[in-house]
Coordinates of C-alpha atoms in Angstrom, one line a residue:
Chain A
M1 CA -8.3 43.3 -12.7
K2 CA -5.9 40.6 -13.9
L3 CA -3.1 39.5 -11.7
S4 CA 0.3 40.2 -13.3
E5 CA 2.7 39.1 -10.7
Y6 CA 5.5 39.1 -13.3
Q7 CA 5.4 42.9 -13.7
E8 CA 5.4 43.3 -9.9
Y9 CA 8.4 41.0 -9.8
I10 CA 10.3 42.9 -12.5
T11 CA 9.9 46.1 -10.5
E12 CA 11.2 44.4 -7.4
R13 CA 14.1 42.9 -9.3
E14 CA 15.1 46.3 -10.9
K15 CA 15.1 47.9 -7.4
F16 CA 17.2 45.1 -6.1
D17 CA 19.7 45.2 -9.0
F18 CA 20.0 49.0 -8.6
F19 CA 21.4 48.6 -5.1
M20 CA 23.5 45.5 -5.9
E21 CA 25.2 47.4 -8.7
Q22 CA 26.2 50.1 -6.2
G23 CA 27.8 47.4 -4.0
F24 CA 25.1 46.9 -1.4
K25 CA 25.1 43.5 0.4
I26 CA 22.2 41.7 2.2
I27 CA 22.8 41.9 5.9
E28 CA 19.4 40.9 7.3
V29 CA 16.1 39.5 6.3
N30 CA 12.8 39.9 8.2
E31 CA 10.1 37.5 7.0
S32 CA 6.5 38.4 7.8
L33 CA 2.9 37.9 6.7
S34 CA 3.3 40.9 4.3
G35 CA 6.4 39.5 2.6
D36 CA 10.1 39.9 3.3
I37 CA 12.0 43.0 4.3
V38 CA 15.5 42.7 3.0
K39 CA 18.0 44.9 4.7
L40 CA 20.9 46.0 2.4
K41 CA 24.1 47.8 3.5
L42 CA 26.8 49.7 1.6
E43 CA 29.6 49.0 4.0
E44 CA 32.1 51.8 2.9
K45 CA 29.5 54.5 3.3
D46 CA 27.5 53.0 6.2
I47 CA 24.2 53.3 4.3
V48 CA 21.4 50.9 5.0
E49 CA 18.3 50.4 2.8
N50 CA 15.2 48.3 3.3
L51 CA 13.5 46.6 0.4
H52 CA 10.0 45.1 0.8
I53 CA 9.8 42.0 -1.4
K54 CA 6.2 40.9 -1.9
T55 CA 6.4 38.4 -4.8
A56 CA 7.4 34.8 -4.8
N57 CA 9.8 35.3 -7.7
G58 CA 11.3 38.3 -5.9
R59 CA 12.0 36.1 -2.8
K60 CA 13.6 33.5 -5.1
Y61 CA 15.7 36.2 -6.8
Y62 CA 17.2 37.7 -3.7
T63 CA 17.7 34.2 -2.2
N64 CA 19.9 33.3 -5.2
I65 CA 21.9 36.6 -4.7
M66 CA 22.1 35.9 -1.0
I67 CA 23.5 32.4 -1.5
M68 CA 26.1 33.7 -4.0
Q69 CA 27.0 36.4 -1.5
L70 CA 27.4 33.8 1.3
N71 CA 29.4 31.5 -1.0
L72 CA 31.8 34.3 -1.7
T73 CA 32.1 35.2 2.0
N74 CA 32.7 31.6 2.9
V75 CA 35.5 31.2 0.3
Chain B
M1 CA 12.9 -12.2 -23.8
A2 CA 13.4 -10.6 -20.4
D3 CA 13.3 -12.7 -17.2
L4 CA 10.1 -11.9 -15.2
H5 CA 11.1 -14.1 -12.3
I6 CA 11.2 -12.4 -8.9
N7 CA 12.5 -13.3 -5.5
L8 CA 10.7 -11.5 -2.7
A9 CA 12.4 -12.1 0.7
G10 CA 13.3 -15.6 -0.3
I11 CA 9.9 -16.4 -2.0
D12 CA 10.4 -17.4 -5.7
S13 CA 7.8 -16.6 -8.2
P14 CA 7.9 -16.9 -12.0
N15 CA 6.5 -13.4 -12.4
P16 CA 5.8 -10.4 -10.2
F17 CA 2.0 -10.8 -10.4
W18 CA 0.3 -12.2 -7.3
L19 CA -3.3 -12.3 -6.4
A20 CA -4.0 -10.4 -3.2
S21 CA -5.7 -12.0 -0.3
A22 CA -9.3 -11.4 -1.2
P23 CA -12.4 -13.1 -2.7
P24 CA -10.5 -14.4 -5.8
T25 CA -8.2 -16.5 -3.5
N26 CA -11.0 -17.9 -1.5
S27 CA -10.6 -21.5 -2.6
G28 CA -8.3 -24.0 -4.4
Y29 CA -10.7 -24.1 -7.4
Q30 CA -10.1 -20.3 -7.9
V31 CA -6.4 -20.2 -7.2
Q32 CA -5.7 -23.2 -9.5
R33 CA -7.7 -21.5 -12.3
A34 CA -5.6 -18.3 -11.6
F35 CA -2.4 -20.2 -11.9
E36 CA -3.6 -21.8 -15.1
A37 CA -4.1 -18.2 -16.4
G38 CA -0.5 -17.4 -15.5
W39 CA -0.5 -15.7 -12.1
G40 CA 2.9 -16.1 -10.4
G41 CA 1.6 -16.3 -6.9
A42 CA -1.5 -16.0 -4.7
V43 CA -2.0 -14.8 -1.2
W44 CA -4.7 -17.1 0.1
K45 CA -7.8 -15.4 1.5
T46 CA -7.1 -14.7 5.1
L47 CA -7.2 -17.7 7.4
G48 CA -8.4 -17.5 11.0
D49 CA -11.4 -18.5 13.0
P50 CA -14.2 -18.9 10.3
I51 CA -16.6 -16.0 10.3
I52 CA -20.1 -15.2 9.3
N53 CA -20.5 -12.7 6.4
T54 CA -23.4 -10.5 5.5
S55 CA -25.3 -10.6 2.3
S56 CA -24.7 -7.5 0.1
R57 CA -21.0 -6.9 0.5
F58 CA -19.6 -5.0 -2.4
A59 CA -20.1 -1.6 -4.0
A60 CA -18.3 0.3 -6.7
I61 CA -17.9 3.9 -7.9
N62 CA -18.4 4.4 -11.6
F63 CA -16.9 7.7 -12.7
N64 CA -17.7 9.3 -16.0
G65 CA -18.3 6.1 -17.8
Q66 CA -15.4 4.1 -16.2
R67 CA -16.9 1.2 -14.4
V68 CA -15.3 0.3 -11.0
A69 CA -13.0 3.3 -10.6
G70 CA -13.2 2.5 -6.9
F71 CA -14.4 -0.6 -5.1
N72 CA -15.6 -1.2 -1.6
N73 CA -16.2 -4.3 0.4
I74 CA -17.5 -5.3 3.8
E75 CA -16.6 -9.0 3.4
L76 CA -14.6 -10.5 6.2
I77 CA -11.9 -13.2 6.2
T78 CA -12.5 -16.8 5.2
D79 CA -15.8 -18.4 6.3
R80 CA -14.5 -21.9 5.7
P81 CA -12.9 -24.2 8.3
L82 CA -9.1 -24.1 8.4
E83 CA -8.7 -27.8 7.5
I84 CA -10.5 -27.4 4.2
N85 CA -8.4 -24.4 3.3
L86 CA -5.2 -26.2 4.2
K87 CA -6.2 -29.3 2.2
E88 CA -6.8 -27.1 -0.9
I89 CA -3.5 -25.2 -0.3
Y90 CA -1.7 -28.5 -0.2
E91 CA -3.4 -29.7 -3.4
T92 CA -2.8 -26.4 -5.2
K93 CA 0.9 -26.3 -4.3
K94 CA 1.3 -29.9 -5.3
R95 CA -0.2 -29.1 -8.7
F96 CA 1.7 -25.8 -9.2
P97 CA 5.0 -26.2 -7.4
D98 CA 6.7 -23.3 -9.2
R99 CA 4.0 -20.8 -8.1
A100 CA 4.1 -18.9 -4.8
I101 CA 1.4 -19.6 -2.3
I102 CA 1.3 -17.3 0.7
A103 CA -1.0 -17.8 3.6
S104 CA -2.7 -14.7 4.9
L105 CA -3.3 -15.0 8.6
M106 CA -5.4 -13.2 11.2
V107 CA -5.9 -14.2 14.8
E108 CA -6.4 -12.5 18.1
P109 CA -3.2 -10.7 19.3
K110 CA -2.1 -13.6 21.5
Q111 CA 1.2 -15.4 21.3
E112 CA -0.3 -18.9 21.5
K113 CA -2.9 -18.1 18.8
W114 CA -0.2 -17.0 16.3
H115 CA 2.0 -20.0 17.1
E116 CA -0.8 -22.4 16.6
I117 CA -1.9 -21.1 13.2
V118 CA 1.6 -20.6 11.8
K119 CA 2.6 -24.2 12.5
L120 CA -0.6 -25.6 11.0
V121 CA -0.3 -23.6 7.7
E122 CA 3.4 -24.2 7.3
D123 CA 2.8 -27.9 7.5
V124 CA 1.0 -27.9 4.2
G125 CA 3.9 -26.3 2.3
V126 CA 3.1 -22.6 1.9
D127 CA 6.0 -20.5 0.6
G128 CA 5.4 -17.7 3.0
L129 CA 3.0 -16.0 5.5
E130 CA 1.3 -12.7 5.3
L131 CA 0.1 -11.2 8.5
N132 CA -3.2 -9.3 8.0
F133 CA -2.9 -6.2 10.1
G134 CA -4.9 -4.2 7.6
C135 CA -8.6 -5.2 7.2
P136 CA -10.5 -2.1 8.4
H137 CA -14.0 -3.5 8.8
G138 CA -15.6 -6.1 10.9
M139 CA -12.5 -7.9 12.2
A140 CA -11.2 -4.6 13.5
E141 CA -14.2 -4.3 15.8
R142 CA -12.9 -7.6 17.3
G143 CA -9.4 -6.2 17.9
M144 CA -7.8 -7.7 14.8
G145 CA -6.9 -6.4 11.4
S146 CA -6.4 -2.7 11.3
A147 CA -7.2 -2.4 15.0
S148 CA -3.8 -4.2 15.6
G149 CA -2.2 -2.7 12.6
Q150 CA -2.7 0.9 13.8
V151 CA -0.6 0.3 17.0
P152 CA 3.1 0.0 16.3
E153 CA 3.7 -1.9 19.5
L154 CA 1.1 -4.6 18.5
V155 CA 2.5 -4.9 15.0
E156 CA 6.0 -5.4 16.4
S157 CA 5.0 -7.9 19.1
Q158 CA 2.7 -10.0 16.9
T159 CA 5.4 -10.1 14.1
Y160 CA 7.9 -11.2 16.8
W161 CA 5.6 -14.0 18.0
V162 CA 5.2 -15.3 14.4
K163 CA 8.9 -15.1 13.8
E164 CA 9.5 -17.2 16.9
V165 CA 8.0 -20.2 15.1
A166 CA 7.9 -19.4 11.4
Q167 CA 10.1 -21.4 9.0
T168 CA 9.0 -19.5 5.9
P169 CA 9.4 -15.7 5.1
V170 CA 7.0 -13.4 7.0
I171 CA 5.3 -10.5 5.2
V172 CA 3.5 -8.0 7.3
K173 CA 0.5 -6.4 5.5
L174 CA -0.1 -2.8 6.6
T175 CA -3.1 -0.7 6.9
P176 CA -3.2 2.7 5.2
N177 CA -5.7 3.9 7.9
I178 CA -2.9 5.6 9.8
T179 CA -1.2 9.0 9.7
D180 CA 2.3 7.7 8.9
I181 CA 2.6 4.2 7.5
T182 CA 6.4 4.2 8.1
A183 CA 5.7 4.0 11.8
T184 CA 4.0 0.6 11.5
A185 CA 6.4 -0.5 8.8
E186 CA 9.3 0.2 11.0
A187 CA 7.6 -1.7 13.9
A188 CA 7.2 -4.7 11.6
V189 CA 10.9 -4.6 10.7
Q190 CA 11.7 -4.3 14.4
G191 CA 9.6 -7.4 15.0
G192 CA 11.6 -9.3 12.5
A193 CA 9.4 -9.1 9.3
D194 CA 11.1 -10.4 6.2
A195 CA 9.0 -8.1 4.0
I196 CA 6.1 -5.8 4.2
S197 CA 3.0 -5.4 1.9
M198 CA 0.8 -2.4 1.4
I199 CA -1.8 -1.2 1.2
N200 CA -4.8 -2.9 2.7
T201 CA -8.1 -1.1 2.0
I202 CA -9.0 2.4 3.1
N203 CA -11.9 3.2 5.4
S204 CA -14.8 4.2 3.2
L205 CA -18.5 4.8 2.8
M206 CA -19.3 4.4 -0.9
G207 CA -22.4 6.5 -0.9
V208 CA -26.0 7.2 0.1
D209 CA -29.0 6.3 -2.0
I210 CA -30.8 9.7 -2.3
D211 CA -34.2 8.1 -2.8
T212 CA -34.2 5.5 0.0
W213 CA -31.6 7.3 2.2
N214 CA -29.9 3.9 2.7
T215 CA -26.1 3.6 2.7
I216 CA -24.4 1.9 -0.2
P217 CA -24.0 -1.0 0.3
N218 CA -26.7 -1.7 2.9
V219 CA -27.7 -4.7 4.8
A220 CA -31.4 -4.7 5.6
G221 CA -31.3 -0.9 5.7
K222 CA -28.2 -0.5 7.7
G223 CA -24.6 0.1 6.6
A224 CA -21.1 0.0 8.1
H225 CA -17.9 1.3 6.8
G226 CA -16.0 -0.8 4.3
G227 CA -12.5 -1.1 2.7
Y228 CA -11.9 1.0 -0.4
C229 CA -9.6 -0.2 -3.2
G230 CA -9.3 -0.2 -7.0
P231 CA -7.8 2.3 -9.4
A232 CA -8.8 5.3 -7.3
V233 CA -6.5 4.3 -4.5
K234 CA -3.3 3.8 -6.6
P235 CA -1.8 7.3 -5.9
I236 CA -2.3 6.9 -2.2
A237 CA -0.8 3.4 -2.1
L238 CA 2.1 4.3 -4.4
N239 CA 3.1 7.2 -2.1
M240 CA 3.0 4.8 0.9
V241 CA 5.2 2.3 -0.9
A242 CA 7.6 5.1 -1.9
D243 CA 7.7 6.4 1.7
C244 CA 8.7 3.0 3.0
A245 CA 11.1 2.3 0.2
R246 CA 13.1 5.5 0.9
H247 CA 13.0 5.1 4.7
P248 CA 16.5 4.2 5.9
L249 CA 15.2 1.9 8.7
I250 CA 12.7 0.0 6.5
N251 CA 15.2 -2.2 4.7
V252 CA 13.0 -5.1 3.7
P253 CA 11.4 -5.9 0.4
I254 CA 7.9 -4.5 -0.4
S255 CA 5.0 -6.2 -2.0
G256 CA 2.9 -3.4 -3.6
I257 CA -0.9 -3.4 -3.5
G258 CA -3.4 -0.8 -4.4
G259 CA -5.2 -0.2 -7.7
I260 CA -2.9 -2.2 -9.9
S261 CA -4.8 -2.8 -13.1
N262 CA -2.3 -3.4 -15.8
W263 CA 1.4 -3.8 -16.6
K264 CA 2.1 -0.1 -16.5
D265 CA 0.8 0.2 -13.0
T266 CA 3.1 -2.7 -12.1
V267 CA 6.1 -1.0 -13.6
E268 CA 5.4 2.1 -11.6
Y269 CA 5.2 0.1 -8.3
L270 CA 8.4 -1.7 -9.1
L271 CA 10.2 1.5 -10.0
M272 CA 9.0 3.0 -6.7
G273 CA 10.5 0.2 -4.7
A274 CA 8.1 -2.8 -4.8
T275 CA 9.7 -6.2 -5.6
G276 CA 6.3 -7.6 -6.7
V277 CA 2.7 -6.6 -6.8
Q278 CA -0.6 -8.0 -5.6
V279 CA -3.9 -7.5 -7.5
C280 CA -7.5 -7.9 -6.5
T281 CA -10.0 -5.3 -8.0
A282 CA -8.8 -5.8 -11.6
V283 CA -9.6 -9.5 -11.2
M284 CA -12.9 -8.9 -9.5
H285 CA -13.8 -6.7 -12.5
H286 CA -12.3 -8.6 -15.5
G287 CA -11.4 -12.1 -14.3
F288 CA -8.1 -14.0 -13.9
R289 CA -7.1 -13.6 -17.5
V290 CA -6.1 -10.0 -17.1
V291 CA -2.8 -11.4 -16.2
E292 CA -2.1 -12.4 -19.8
D293 CA -1.9 -8.8 -20.9
M294 CA 0.1 -7.9 -17.8
I295 CA 2.7 -10.5 -18.5
E296 CA 2.9 -9.7 -22.2
G297 CA 3.0 -5.9 -21.6
L298 CA 5.7 -6.1 -18.9
S299 CA 7.8 -8.5 -21.0
N300 CA 7.6 -6.2 -24.1
Y301 CA 8.4 -3.1 -22.0
L302 CA 11.5 -4.7 -20.6
D303 CA 12.6 -5.9 -24.0
D304 CA 12.0 -2.4 -25.5
K305 CA 14.1 -0.9 -22.7
G306 CA 16.9 -3.6 -23.1
I307 CA 16.4 -4.7 -19.5
D308 CA 17.3 -8.4 -18.9
S309 CA 15.4 -8.9 -15.6
V310 CA 12.3 -7.4 -14.0
M311 CA 14.3 -7.3 -10.8
D312 CA 16.5 -4.6 -12.4
L313 CA 13.5 -2.2 -12.2
V314 CA 13.0 -2.4 -8.5
G315 CA 13.6 0.9 -6.8
K316 CA 15.0 2.8 -9.7
S317 CA 12.8 5.8 -9.1
V318 CA 13.2 5.9 -5.4
P319 CA 16.1 8.3 -5.4
K320 CA 14.0 10.6 -7.5
Y321 CA 11.4 10.9 -4.7
S322 CA 12.2 13.2 -1.9
D323 CA 10.7 15.9 0.4
W324 CA 9.2 19.1 -0.9
G325 CA 12.1 21.0 0.8
N326 CA 14.6 19.4 -1.5
L327 CA 12.9 20.4 -4.8
D328 CA 14.5 23.0 -7.0
L329 CA 12.7 26.3 -6.7
N330 CA 14.6 27.7 -9.7
Y331 CA 13.3 25.0 -12.1
K332 CA 10.7 26.4 -14.5
V333 CA 8.3 25.0 -16.9
V334 CA 5.7 26.9 -18.9
A335 CA 2.7 25.9 -21.0
R336 CA 2.9 26.1 -24.8
I337 CA -0.1 25.7 -27.0
N338 CA 0.2 23.9 -30.3
N339 CA -2.4 25.7 -32.4
D340 CA -2.2 23.1 -35.1
I341 CA -3.7 20.6 -32.7
C342 CA -5.8 23.0 -30.5
I343 CA -9.5 22.8 -31.1
N344 CA -10.2 26.2 -29.4
C345 CA -12.5 24.7 -26.8
N346 CA -11.1 27.3 -24.4
K347 CA -11.0 24.8 -21.5
C348 CA -7.4 25.9 -20.8
H349 CA -8.4 29.6 -20.8
I350 CA -11.3 29.0 -18.4
A351 CA -9.1 26.9 -16.1
C352 CA -6.3 29.4 -16.0
E353 CA -8.7 32.4 -15.6
D354 CA -10.7 30.9 -12.8
A355 CA -8.3 28.6 -11.0
S356 CA -4.8 29.7 -11.8
H357 CA -2.8 32.7 -12.9
Q358 CA -4.8 34.3 -15.7
C359 CA -2.1 33.9 -18.3
I360 CA -3.8 32.3 -21.3
D361 CA -5.2 34.9 -23.7
M362 CA -8.0 34.3 -26.3
L363 CA -6.8 36.2 -29.4
K364 CA -7.7 36.6 -33.1
D365 CA -5.3 36.4 -35.9
A366 CA -5.2 38.7 -39.0
N367 CA -7.9 36.6 -40.6
G368 CA -10.2 36.8 -37.6
N369 CA -9.5 33.2 -36.5
S370 CA -9.5 32.5 -32.8
Y371 CA -6.4 31.2 -31.1
L372 CA -5.0 30.8 -27.6
Q373 CA -1.6 32.0 -26.4
V374 CA 0.2 31.6 -23.1
Q375 CA 1.9 34.7 -21.5
E376 CA 5.0 32.7 -20.5
D377 CA 6.3 35.3 -18.1
D378 CA 3.2 35.0 -15.9
C379 CA 2.8 31.2 -16.4
V380 CA 3.8 29.4 -13.1
G381 CA 4.0 26.0 -14.8
C382 CA 1.1 24.5 -12.7
N383 CA 0.1 22.1 -15.5
L384 CA -3.6 22.8 -15.0
C385 CA -4.2 23.8 -18.6
S386 CA -2.6 20.6 -19.9
I387 CA -4.6 18.5 -17.4
V388 CA -7.9 19.9 -18.5
C389 CA -7.1 19.9 -22.3
P390 CA -9.0 17.3 -24.1
E391 CA -6.7 17.1 -27.1
E392 CA -3.5 15.1 -26.7
G393 CA -0.5 17.2 -27.7
A394 CA -2.3 20.5 -27.9
I395 CA -0.6 21.8 -24.7
N396 CA 3.0 20.9 -23.9
M397 CA 4.8 21.8 -20.7
V398 CA 8.2 23.1 -21.8
E399 CA 11.3 23.5 -19.6
L400 CA 12.9 26.9 -19.6
K401 CA 16.6 27.3 -18.9
G402 CA 17.2 29.4 -15.9
D403 CA 20.0 31.9 -15.0
H404 CA 20.6 30.4 -11.5
P405 CA 21.8 27.1 -10.2
P406 CA 19.3 24.8 -8.4
L407 CA 17.9 26.3 -5.2
T408 CA 15.9 24.3 -2.7
W409 CA 13.7 25.6 0.2
N410 CA 16.0 23.8 2.6
E411 CA 19.0 25.6 1.1
R412 CA 17.1 28.9 1.3
Q413 CA 16.3 28.4 5.0
K414 CA 19.9 27.5 5.7
A415 CA 21.1 30.7 4.0
L416 CA 18.6 32.8 5.8
S417 CA 19.8 31.4 9.2
E418 CA 23.4 32.2 8.2
I419 CA 22.5 35.8 7.2
G420 CA 20.6 36.4 10.3
A421 CA 16.9 36.2 9.3
K422 CA 14.3 37.1 11.9

């Protein structure tokens, strides 16, 4: 079967965007041999979600969001 | 017409093309003929205690029809008495006062040995000295050449001893047979080197004859490792030049050596930080007159670019060379196939299917004609398809505009540490 990492990435990105649109923020990242577990938290409702990011593009995507988040926090 | 004159650590030369210390600079007869052809300088074949050479000394790799893609030698330093070499250096310099003559030197790692030879060669009017800490074969078994050049402390101390008595600029020639050439380059600078040159030849065994089972080359059925050079080593040498050029503690000029065959190679070396270049294999292959095309090509290139002096090229690409961790991970290129040029050989499809990301489809149009198309979403921009494509212009790598600002691995790691990554 052909590898279509792009489709896998789109799925990860959509999941990630879903939580971002609700106001979740990245609070922790666990890197492992199986990919990254990104811990997201919705502060006002004290809800925590974990996303397992397996694709390289997915890792780039959440890193871009994480850096934007950090820049906003540091302003 | 652009000015091709260079000044390398105080050594003037009418152009950046020097002959490297090697068989073509073995005698006054050869160097004078080289100067007649237009070479700007010559590093005389290494002087030291005269040696005995073997018969059968060279070998070459021919690759897919290209003769001498790589070259190997087991020849040692000069086999002629010092007095004869010095007489010929004197005569050559007298006849060509505007050309640079640099004496390559190799003696045992003893202070008095270095003092002795430096004084003798400077007396005949050389423009500079090059300390041979690079030859990987023969002399290294006697504690000289790369055997000294692989030990930073020996590079530093021997350079220091030379500088104690030298009146002319001292270039230290480095061996590539070391994990990190900047370690020995820095040692040379610490010892007082006025410039460094690189690379000397790479340890190599050219091959084995599968009928006789002898090594190539062999001497009466026995072989020993030699020094590899020629076009095949250029990428290795260029990286080492660049690594030294961008190193903050290696702040001396560089004489670039390694697979330089034409003016384009020269431009690359200069852009990557070399002030001048040294050539051997191209001359071994084609003779001294290759320099005519080199001079003309370089001159035309500078004129076309509107650059007044070749010295203005030196180091211009160095800021563009960094560590992997500083590269932009958000930058994206994809392959695009121009079906007007494509000959449907399917090399790109096979390469992508078997060795990359399976994103080039073989399709048929409405008329049943075959064509190839890239799925750009899955293309990672590896360049493999354009590398294997036999038709110039059939595959172009195209930049895509991204949604995010540049992002490097180093920035990512910093952000992860701030967020609390585990």
